[in-house]
Coordinates of C-alpha atoms in Angstrom, one line a residue:
M1 CA 0.0 0.4 0.0
R2 CA 2.8 2.4 1.1
K3 CA 4.4 1.2 -2.3
F4 CA 1.7 2.2 -4.2
K5 CA 1.0 5.7 -2.6
S6 CA 4.7 6.4 -3.6
V7 CA 3.9 5.6 -7.4
L8 CA 0.8 7.5 -7.4
S9 CA 2.8 10.4 -5.7
L10 CA 5.2 10.1 -8.5
I11 CA 2.7 10.3 -11.6
L12 CA 1.1 13.5 -9.6
T13 CA 4.4 15.3 -9.8
L14 CA 5.1 14.2 -13.6
V15 CA 1.5 15.7 -14.4
I16 CA 2.0 18.7 -12.8
M17 CA 5.8 19.4 -14.3
V18 CA 3.8 19.0 -17.9
S19 CA 1.0 21.2 -17.2
V20 CA 3.3 24.0 -15.9
V21 CA 5.5 23.6 -19.6
A22 CA 2.5 23.5 -21.4
C23 CA 1.4 27.0 -20.1
L24 CA 4.9 28.7 -20.5
D25 CA 4.7 27.7 -24.4
F26 CA 1.3 29.5 -24.8
S27 CA 2.5 32.3 -22.9
A28 CA 5.2 32.6 -25.3
F29 CA 3.0 32.7 -28.4
A30 CA 0.8 34.8 -27.4
T31 CA 3.5 37.3 -26.7
E32 CA 4.9 36.9 -30.4
T33 CA 1.7 37.2 -31.7
E34 CA 1.0 40.8 -29.9
D35 CA 4.5 41.8 -31.2
L36 CA 3.5 40.6 -34.7
S37 CA 0.1 42.3 -34.5
Q38 CA 1.7 46.0 -33.2
T39 CA 4.4 45.5 -36.1
E40 CA 1.4 45.1 -38.6
I41 CA -0.3 48.3 -37.3
E42 CA 2.7 50.3 -37.4
T43 CA 3.4 49.5 -40.9
Q44 CA -0.3 50.5 -41.9
V45 CA 0.4 53.8 -40.7
E46 CA 3.6 54.2 -42.7
D47 CA 1.8 53.2 -45.4
V48 CA -1.3 55.7 -45.2
A49 CA 1.9 58.7 -44.9
E50 CA 3.2 57.5 -48.2
E51 CA 0.1 57.5 -50.4
P52 CA -0.2 60.5 -52.6
I53 CA -2.0 63.8 -51.1
A54 CA -4.7 65.6 -53.4
E55 CA -4.0 68.2 -55.6
P56 CA -4.5 71.8 -54.2
T57 CA -7.3 73.7 -55.1
I58 CA -6.1 76.8 -57.7
E59 CA -7.4 79.9 -56.7
T60 CA -7.0 82.5 -59.5
V61 CA -7.5 86.3 -59.6
E62 CA -10.4 87.1 -62.0
G63 CA -9.3 87.9 -65.5
E64 CA -5.5 86.7 -64.8
K65 CA -3.9 84.4 -67.7
K66 CA -0.9 82.9 -68.0
L67 CA 0.6 84.0 -71.4
V68 CA 4.1 83.7 -72.9
A69 CA 5.8 87.3 -72.9
E70 CA 8.7 88.5 -75.3
V71 CA 11.5 89.5 -73.3
S72 CA 12.5 93.1 -73.6
E73 CA 14.5 95.7 -71.1
T74 CA 14.2 94.0 -67.5
E75 CA 14.7 94.6 -63.9
A76 CA 14.9 92.1 -61.1
L77 CA 11.9 92.2 -58.9
I78 CA 12.9 93.5 -55.5
P79 CA 13.6 90.5 -53.2
T80 CA 11.9 89.8 -49.7
Q81 CA 14.3 89.6 -46.7
T82 CA 12.6 86.4 -45.9
P83 CA 12.0 84.1 -49.5
T84 CA 11.3 81.1 -47.5
Q85 CA 8.3 78.6 -48.7
E86 CA 5.1 79.0 -46.5
P87 CA 5.1 75.4 -44.5
A88 CA 2.8 72.4 -45.2
Q89 CA 1.9 73.1 -48.8
I90 CA 3.2 70.8 -51.1
P91 CA 5.1 67.6 -49.5
T92 CA 8.9 67.6 -49.8
S93 CA 11.4 64.7 -49.2
S94 CA 14.8 64.4 -48.5
S95 CA 15.2 62.1 -51.4
T96 CA 13.6 64.1 -54.0
K97 CA 15.5 67.4 -54.5
V98 CA 13.9 70.6 -55.9
G99 CA 16.0 73.5 -57.0
K100 CA 15.3 77.0 -55.8
V101 CA 14.2 79.4 -58.6
G102 CA 16.5 82.1 -58.9
K103 CA 15.6 85.9 -59.1
L104 CA 12.6 87.2 -60.5
Y105 CA 12.6 89.6 -63.5
K106 CA 10.4 92.2 -64.2
D107 CA 9.8 92.8 -67.9
S108 CA 7.1 95.7 -68.1
K109 CA 5.9 99.1 -66.7
S110 CA 2.5 98.9 -67.2
T111 CA -0.7 100.5 -65.2
N112 CA -2.7 97.2 -65.5
Q113 CA -0.2 94.3 -65.8
I114 CA 2.8 92.9 -64.9
K115 CA 5.3 90.6 -66.9
F116 CA 8.0 88.8 -65.2
Y117 CA 10.6 85.8 -65.9
W118 CA 13.1 83.7 -64.1
N119 CA 15.7 81.0 -65.4
P120 CA 14.8 77.6 -65.4
V121 CA 15.6 75.2 -62.5
A122 CA 17.5 72.0 -63.5
G123 CA 15.1 69.0 -63.2
A124 CA 12.2 70.9 -62.5
H125 CA 9.0 69.7 -64.2
G126 CA 7.0 73.0 -63.9
Y127 CA 6.5 76.1 -61.8
R128 CA 3.7 77.2 -59.0
I129 CA 3.2 81.2 -59.0
Y130 CA 1.6 82.6 -56.3
S131 CA 0.5 86.4 -56.0
K132 CA -0.5 88.6 -53.1
N133 CA -2.3 92.2 -53.5
N134 CA -0.4 94.2 -50.9
D135 CA -3.3 96.8 -50.3
K136 CA -5.5 94.0 -49.4
D137 CA -4.3 90.3 -49.1
S138 CA -2.7 89.0 -46.0
T139 CA -1.9 85.7 -47.9
Y140 CA -0.6 84.4 -51.1
K141 CA -3.2 82.8 -53.7
L142 CA -2.3 80.1 -56.0
L143 CA -2.2 82.0 -59.5
T144 CA -1.4 79.3 -61.6
T145 CA 0.7 76.4 -62.9
T146 CA 3.1 76.6 -65.8
T147 CA 5.9 74.5 -67.4
G148 CA 7.4 78.0 -69.0
T149 CA 9.5 80.6 -67.3
K150 CA 7.6 83.5 -68.5
I151 CA 4.2 84.9 -67.3
T152 CA 1.9 87.9 -67.9
V153 CA -0.8 89.2 -65.3
K154 CA -3.2 91.3 -66.8
N155 CA -6.4 93.1 -65.6
L156 CA -4.7 94.4 -62.4
P157 CA -5.3 97.8 -60.6
H158 CA -3.2 100.7 -61.2
T159 CA -0.5 102.2 -58.7
T160 CA -0.6 98.7 -56.7
P161 CA 2.0 96.9 -54.9
Y162 CA 2.3 93.1 -55.7
Q163 CA 4.5 90.3 -54.3
F164 CA 4.7 87.0 -56.4
K165 CA 6.1 83.5 -55.2
V166 CA 7.5 81.3 -57.6
A167 CA 8.6 77.5 -56.7
A168 CA 9.4 74.9 -58.7
Y169 CA 8.0 71.4 -58.7
V170 CA 8.7 67.9 -59.9
T171 CA 6.3 64.7 -59.7
Q172 CA 7.3 61.3 -58.9
H173 CA 5.3 58.3 -58.4
G174 CA 2.2 60.1 -58.1
V175 CA 3.6 62.9 -55.8
T176 CA 4.6 66.6 -56.3
Y177 CA 7.2 67.8 -54.2
E178 CA 7.7 71.8 -54.2
G179 CA 10.6 73.4 -53.9
E180 CA 12.0 76.6 -52.1
A181 CA 10.2 79.5 -53.5
Q182 CA 11.6 82.8 -54.8
I183 CA 9.6 85.8 -53.7
G184 CA 9.7 89.1 -55.6
K185 CA 8.1 92.7 -54.8
T186 CA 7.1 94.9 -57.9
A187 CA 4.0 97.3 -58.7
T188 CA 1.7 98.2 -61.3
Q189 CA 2.4 102.1 -62.6
P190 CA 0.5 104.7 -61.3
A191 CA -2.5 105.9 -63.9
A192 CA -1.7 108.6 -66.2
V193 CA -2.8 111.9 -65.4
A194 CA -4.6 113.3 -68.3
K195 CA -4.2 116.6 -69.6
P196 CA -4.5 119.1 -66.8
K197 CA -7.3 121.6 -67.3
L198 CA -6.7 125.3 -67.4
N199 CA -8.7 127.0 -65.2
Q200 CA -7.3 130.6 -64.5
C201 CA -4.8 132.4 -66.5
A202 CA -3.5 136.0 -66.0
S203 CA -0.1 137.9 -66.5
T204 CA 1.0 137.0 -63.0
S205 CA -0.3 133.5 -62.6
I206 CA -1.2 130.4 -64.4
K207 CA -3.7 128.1 -62.3
F208 CA -4.6 124.3 -63.6
T209 CA -6.4 121.2 -62.1
W210 CA -6.5 117.5 -62.8
K211 CA -8.4 114.5 -61.4
K212 CA -7.4 112.4 -58.3
N213 CA -5.4 109.1 -58.2
S214 CA -7.0 107.4 -55.0
R215 CA -4.0 105.1 -54.8
A216 CA -1.4 107.7 -55.2
D217 CA 0.9 109.3 -52.4
G218 CA 0.8 112.8 -54.1
Y219 CA 1.8 114.3 -57.4
R220 CA 5.2 116.1 -59.0
I221 CA 4.3 119.1 -61.1
Y222 CA 7.2 119.2 -64.0
R223 CA 7.7 122.8 -65.6
Q224 CA 9.2 123.5 -69.0
D225 CA 10.1 127.5 -70.3
A226 CA 12.4 129.7 -71.7
T227 CA 15.1 128.8 -68.9
T228 CA 15.0 125.2 -68.8
K229 CA 16.5 124.4 -72.2
G230 CA 13.3 122.7 -73.5
K231 CA 13.4 120.1 -70.8
L232 CA 10.7 119.6 -68.5
V233 CA 12.1 119.6 -64.8
L234 CA 10.6 119.0 -61.5
Y235 CA 9.3 122.2 -60.4
K236 CA 6.9 121.4 -57.6
T237 CA 6.1 118.1 -55.1
I238 CA 2.4 118.0 -53.8
K239 CA 2.5 115.3 -50.6
K240 CA -1.6 114.7 -50.7
N241 CA -3.4 113.1 -53.3
S242 CA -6.4 115.1 -52.3
T243 CA -4.9 118.2 -53.5
V244 CA -6.0 118.3 -57.5
S245 CA -4.9 121.9 -58.3
F246 CA -1.9 124.4 -58.6
T247 CA -1.3 127.8 -59.1
D248 CA 2.0 128.9 -60.5
K249 CA 2.4 132.5 -59.3
K250 CA 6.4 132.7 -60.5
V251 CA 5.5 133.3 -64.4
K252 CA 6.2 136.1 -66.8
A253 CA 3.7 137.5 -69.2
G254 CA 3.7 136.5 -72.7
R255 CA 6.3 133.3 -71.7
A256 CA 5.3 130.2 -72.8
Y257 CA 4.8 127.5 -70.3
N258 CA 4.4 123.5 -70.6
Y259 CA 3.4 121.3 -67.5
Q260 CA 2.9 117.7 -66.6
V261 CA 1.6 116.4 -63.7
R262 CA 2.6 112.7 -62.8
A263 CA 1.1 110.8 -59.8
Y264 CA 3.6 108.9 -57.7
R265 CA 3.3 106.5 -54.5
E266 CA 6.1 104.9 -52.4
M267 CA 5.4 101.5 -52.5
Y268 CA 8.6 99.7 -50.8
K269 CA 11.1 101.6 -48.5
G270 CA 13.1 103.5 -50.8
K271 CA 11.1 102.5 -54.2
T272 CA 9.1 104.9 -55.6
Y273 CA 6.8 104.7 -58.7
I274 CA 6.3 107.1 -60.9
G275 CA 3.6 107.5 -63.2
T276 CA 3.3 109.4 -66.8
G277 CA 1.0 112.7 -67.7
T278 CA 0.1 114.5 -70.9
T279 CA 1.5 118.1 -71.5
L280 CA -0.5 121.1 -70.9
R281 CA 1.0 124.1 -73.1
T282 CA -0.1 127.9 -72.3
V283 CA 1.2 131.4 -72.2
A284 CA 1.2 133.7 -69.4
G285 CA -1.7 136.5 -70.1
L286 CA -3.4 134.2 -72.4
C287 CA -6.8 134.7 -70.6
S288 CA -10.4 134.4 -71.4
P289 CA -11.6 137.4 -73.4
K290 CA -13.7 139.7 -71.8
L291 CA -17.4 140.1 -73.1
V292 CA -18.6 143.2 -74.6
K293 CA -22.0 142.1 -75.5
C294 CA -23.9 139.0 -76.8
T295 CA -27.4 139.6 -78.5
T296 CA -29.6 137.5 -80.5
Q297 CA -31.7 138.4 -84.0
L298 CA -33.3 136.7 -86.9
R299 CA -32.1 133.3 -85.7
R300 CA -28.4 134.4 -85.0
V301 CA -26.2 134.9 -81.8
T302 CA -24.1 138.1 -82.0
I303 CA -21.1 138.3 -79.6
D304 CA -18.5 141.2 -79.4
W305 CA -15.3 140.8 -76.9
K306 CA -12.4 142.7 -75.9
A307 CA -9.3 141.6 -77.6
N308 CA -6.4 139.7 -75.6
A309 CA -3.2 141.1 -76.0
Q310 CA -1.2 137.8 -76.1
A311 CA -3.4 136.3 -78.3
D312 CA -3.2 135.3 -82.5
G313 CA -6.6 134.8 -82.8
Y314 CA -9.8 132.9 -81.3
H315 CA -11.6 129.3 -81.5
I316 CA -15.3 129.6 -80.9
Y317 CA -17.0 126.5 -79.9
Y318 CA -20.7 125.5 -79.0
T319 CA -23.5 123.2 -78.3
N320 CA -27.2 123.2 -78.0
K321 CA -27.3 121.3 -75.1
K322 CA -26.1 121.7 -71.5
G323 CA -23.6 119.5 -70.6
G324 CA -22.9 118.5 -74.3
T325 CA -20.2 118.1 -76.3
F326 CA -18.5 121.4 -77.8
K327 CA -18.0 121.7 -81.4
L328 CA -15.6 123.8 -83.2
L329 CA -17.8 126.9 -84.7
K330 CA -15.1 129.1 -86.2
T331 CA -11.5 130.2 -86.0
T332 CA -11.2 133.8 -86.6
K333 CA -8.7 137.0 -85.8
A334 CA -11.3 139.1 -85.1
T335 CA -13.0 139.9 -82.1
Y336 CA -16.6 139.8 -83.2
L337 CA -19.0 136.9 -84.0
N338 CA -22.4 136.4 -85.8
T339 CA -23.3 132.8 -86.1
D340 CA -25.4 131.2 -88.9
R341 CA -29.0 130.9 -88.6
L342 CA -29.5 128.3 -85.5
K343 CA -32.7 126.8 -84.2
A344 CA -35.2 129.4 -82.9
G345 CA -36.2 129.0 -79.3
Y346 CA -33.0 126.6 -78.5
T347 CA -30.5 128.1 -75.9
Y348 CA -27.0 127.6 -77.2
Y349 CA -23.8 127.5 -75.2
F350 CA -20.4 129.2 -76.6
R351 CA -16.6 129.1 -75.4
I352 CA -14.6 131.8 -76.9
M353 CA -10.8 130.5 -76.4
P354 CA -7.9 132.4 -77.3
Y355 CA -4.7 130.8 -79.0
K356 CA -1.2 132.2 -79.7
Y357 CA 1.6 130.3 -81.7
V358 CA 5.0 130.0 -79.8
G359 CA 8.4 128.8 -80.2
A360 CA 10.4 128.3 -83.8
K361 CA 8.1 125.4 -84.9
K362 CA 4.9 127.8 -84.2
T363 CA 3.0 125.5 -81.8
K364 CA -0.2 126.7 -80.9
V365 CA -1.1 126.8 -77.4
T366 CA -4.5 128.1 -75.7
G367 CA -5.5 129.8 -72.9
T368 CA -8.9 129.8 -70.8
Y369 CA -12.0 130.3 -72.4
L370 CA -15.2 132.6 -71.9
P371 CA -18.2 130.5 -71.4
L372 CA -21.6 132.2 -72.3
N373 CA -25.1 131.0 -73.3
K374 CA -28.2 132.9 -75.4
K375 CA -31.5 131.6 -75.9
V376 CA -31.9 132.2 -80.1
T377 CA -34.8 134.2 -81.0
S378 CA -36.3 134.9 -84.5
T379 CA -37.3 138.5 -83.6
A380 CA -35.1 141.8 -84.3
Y381 CA -35.7 144.8 -82.1
G382 CA -38.8 143.1 -80.6
K383 CA -40.5 142.7 -83.9
N384 CA -41.0 139.8 -86.1
P385 CA -40.3 140.3 -89.5
G386 CA -41.9 137.1 -91.2
K387 CA -40.1 134.8 -93.6
T388 CA -39.2 137.7 -96.2
Y389 CA -36.6 140.4 -94.9
I390 CA -33.4 141.8 -95.9
E391 CA -31.1 141.6 -93.1
I392 CA -27.4 143.7 -92.7
S393 CA -24.5 143.3 -90.4
I394 CA -22.4 146.3 -90.2
T395 CA -19.7 144.5 -88.5
Q396 CA -19.6 142.1 -91.0
Q397 CA -20.4 144.2 -93.9
H398 CA -22.5 141.5 -95.1
M399 CA -26.4 141.4 -96.4
W400 CA -28.7 138.5 -96.4
F401 CA -32.1 138.6 -98.4
Y402 CA -34.6 135.8 -97.6
V403 CA -37.7 135.1 -99.3
N404 CA -40.2 132.8 -97.7
G405 CA -37.5 131.8 -95.6
K406 CA -34.9 130.6 -97.8
L407 CA -31.7 132.6 -98.8
Y408 CA -32.2 134.2 -102.1
V409 CA -29.2 137.0 -101.9
S410 CA -26.0 136.8 -99.6
T411 CA -23.5 139.6 -100.4
D412 CA -20.5 142.1 -98.8
V413 CA -21.3 145.5 -98.9
V414 CA -19.8 148.9 -97.8
T415 CA -22.3 150.7 -95.0
G416 CA -21.8 154.4 -93.7
N417 CA -18.5 155.6 -93.0
V418 CA -17.7 155.4 -89.1
G419 CA -18.0 158.5 -87.3
Y420 CA -19.6 160.6 -89.8
Y421 CA -22.4 158.9 -91.6
A422 CA -22.9 156.1 -89.9
T423 CA -25.7 153.6 -91.4
P424 CA -28.9 153.6 -88.5
K425 CA -29.3 150.6 -87.0
G426 CA -32.6 149.4 -86.3
Y427 CA -35.8 147.7 -87.8
H428 CA -36.8 149.8 -91.1
K429 CA -39.0 149.1 -94.2
I430 CA -38.8 149.8 -98.0
W431 CA -40.8 153.0 -98.1
Q432 CA -39.5 153.9 -101.9
R433 CA -38.3 152.0 -104.8
S434 CA -37.1 153.2 -107.9
S435 CA -34.9 152.3 -111.3
P436 CA -33.0 154.1 -112.1
A437 CA -32.6 157.3 -109.6
T438 CA -30.2 160.0 -109.0
L439 CA -29.1 160.4 -105.8
T440 CA -28.5 164.3 -104.8
G441 CA -26.9 166.1 -101.9
P442 CA -25.8 169.3 -100.7
T443 CA -22.4 169.1 -102.9
W444 CA -22.8 165.8 -105.0
S445 CA -25.1 163.5 -107.3
S446 CA -25.1 160.4 -108.0
F447 CA -26.6 158.2 -110.9
V448 CA -27.6 154.5 -109.5
N449 CA -29.4 151.8 -111.6
Y450 CA -31.6 150.6 -108.4
W451 CA -32.9 152.3 -105.4
M452 CA -34.7 151.2 -102.2
A453 CA -34.7 153.5 -99.6
F454 CA -35.5 152.5 -95.9
T455 CA -35.4 155.8 -93.9
Y456 CA -37.1 158.8 -94.4
S457 CA -33.7 160.9 -94.1
G458 CA -32.4 159.3 -97.3
C459 CA -30.7 156.3 -96.4
G460 CA -31.1 153.3 -98.8
I461 CA -29.9 150.7 -100.9
H462 CA -28.3 151.1 -103.8
D463 CA -25.4 149.9 -106.6
A464 CA -22.5 152.3 -106.5
S465 CA -20.4 152.1 -110.1
W466 CA -17.7 154.0 -108.3
R467 CA -16.5 151.3 -106.1
S468 CA -14.3 148.2 -107.2
A469 CA -15.0 144.7 -106.3
S470 CA -12.1 144.6 -103.8
E471 CA -13.7 147.5 -101.5
Y472 CA -17.0 145.4 -100.7
G473 CA -16.8 143.9 -97.2
G474 CA -13.7 144.2 -95.0
T475 CA -12.9 147.7 -93.3
T476 CA -13.8 150.0 -96.2
Y477 CA -16.7 151.6 -93.9
M478 CA -14.2 152.7 -91.4
G479 CA -12.5 155.5 -93.3
N480 CA -14.2 155.2 -97.2
G481 CA -17.8 154.7 -96.5
S482 CA -21.1 155.9 -97.8
H483 CA -23.0 158.8 -96.7
G484 CA -25.2 156.1 -94.5
C485 CA -26.5 154.4 -97.6
V486 CA -25.7 150.3 -98.3
N487 CA -23.6 150.4 -101.2
T488 CA -24.2 146.6 -102.8
P489 CA -22.7 145.3 -105.9
Y490 CA -24.5 145.9 -109.0
S491 CA -25.5 142.2 -109.9
A492 CA -26.8 141.5 -106.1
V493 CA -28.8 144.7 -105.9
K494 CA -30.6 143.9 -109.2
K495 CA -31.9 140.5 -107.7
I496 CA -32.9 142.2 -104.4
Y497 CA -34.6 144.7 -106.2
S498 CA -36.8 142.4 -108.2
K499 CA -38.2 140.8 -105.2
A500 CA -38.2 143.6 -102.5
K501 CA -41.4 145.1 -102.6
M502 CA -42.7 147.9 -100.6
G503 CA -43.0 147.5 -96.9
T504 CA -40.2 144.9 -97.0
P505 CA -38.4 144.7 -93.6
V506 CA -35.0 145.9 -93.4
I507 CA -33.0 145.0 -90.2
I508 CA -29.8 146.6 -89.5
Y509 CA -27.4 145.8 -86.6

């Protein structure tokens, strides 16, 4: 029995030892399994990291396009102090080396577009171009992608600073890598200032105005005269863009002056951009003439003005609409204008502008203009002459005869001698007709073929065989005029006599 117990104890000991060994082997497998499982998880994470990322969304500025520009004279864009790439845009790899873009070169000076180019980067598949409007943008925007090395950005606002960033990239196994970017600063040019408007002109001052450039820092005034050897030189700097007028008080009467106004803006420290401008030419003292008289009669407007001592002549512009476009009506050296027949009842607007020829090339320059307006009337001296009447302008030394509203005769004449026998102005009528007739005076007697009296004091319209053709019109009446009658060429007075009846109105002004 004791022997049996010993055997049983031995058997139990062996069983326990086998169980312990079995448990140790499972634990070791389990541990290995856990390690393998953790290795698989780590491997999956690495695989996800190496998958190609999605292409970035390309943001473009409206109206900007990628174009190839021809290279002309160039300048390097101003480099920034920190030309580094913004982080985490495109993946990079230590095994994939993408070269850095060198300098950016500006290839234009324009108010609404910027051209620039760069040298190619070895091995690059293309380039990404980013832009930033420094006036309103806080970050760069992807503008476009190109395989070339030149670009034109169009439809930009004038007088505006920009930064452009160009980075080379390569694509390998579906993954795009971007290299270090190059950043350059530049700007669109200030908008050109249109020709300044002359507002005031005197013998001792010249004043002009221009339109505001809201993006400019101010304006530079350039002047040219006899002392600058034919060159426009900087004359005045205006440091406020809200100031849009300038009065030059250092001028000499009769001297010609040229001016230009150019907007400027300092967009980077030490870098000032200056626009262009058109030239205003004038003469000190070439001022708007002073009005003497403006009247209207018989659908015409008659204007008298005082002569300007500097003027060689005058341009007269007109329009029949308030705020309308003015058209050149006449150029004259006289100080008087009697218009052609206009539309009765309409108000006409006029500008009388003096001009002068200056320099060896006889360049025409203009001064300020005299503005005036007049509502046209068909009456004369408060009376309506109807459609058939004779009209005589003493200043013009001209006569018109209208029959049933249509011009029948138009001729130069000689009226009464100024200061002695001036022809009486006013509204008259023919009260006597005769063909032929003999005209007599205290010391003279003259035969005429046709006679039409319009005053009871002896003034009338008649031919004058004693006058040559060259005497009619002009200034003959100022020293060699008639005794108050209207001397008329034979061919003209013959036609007038055939249609002018008793009572035909004769209006003289």
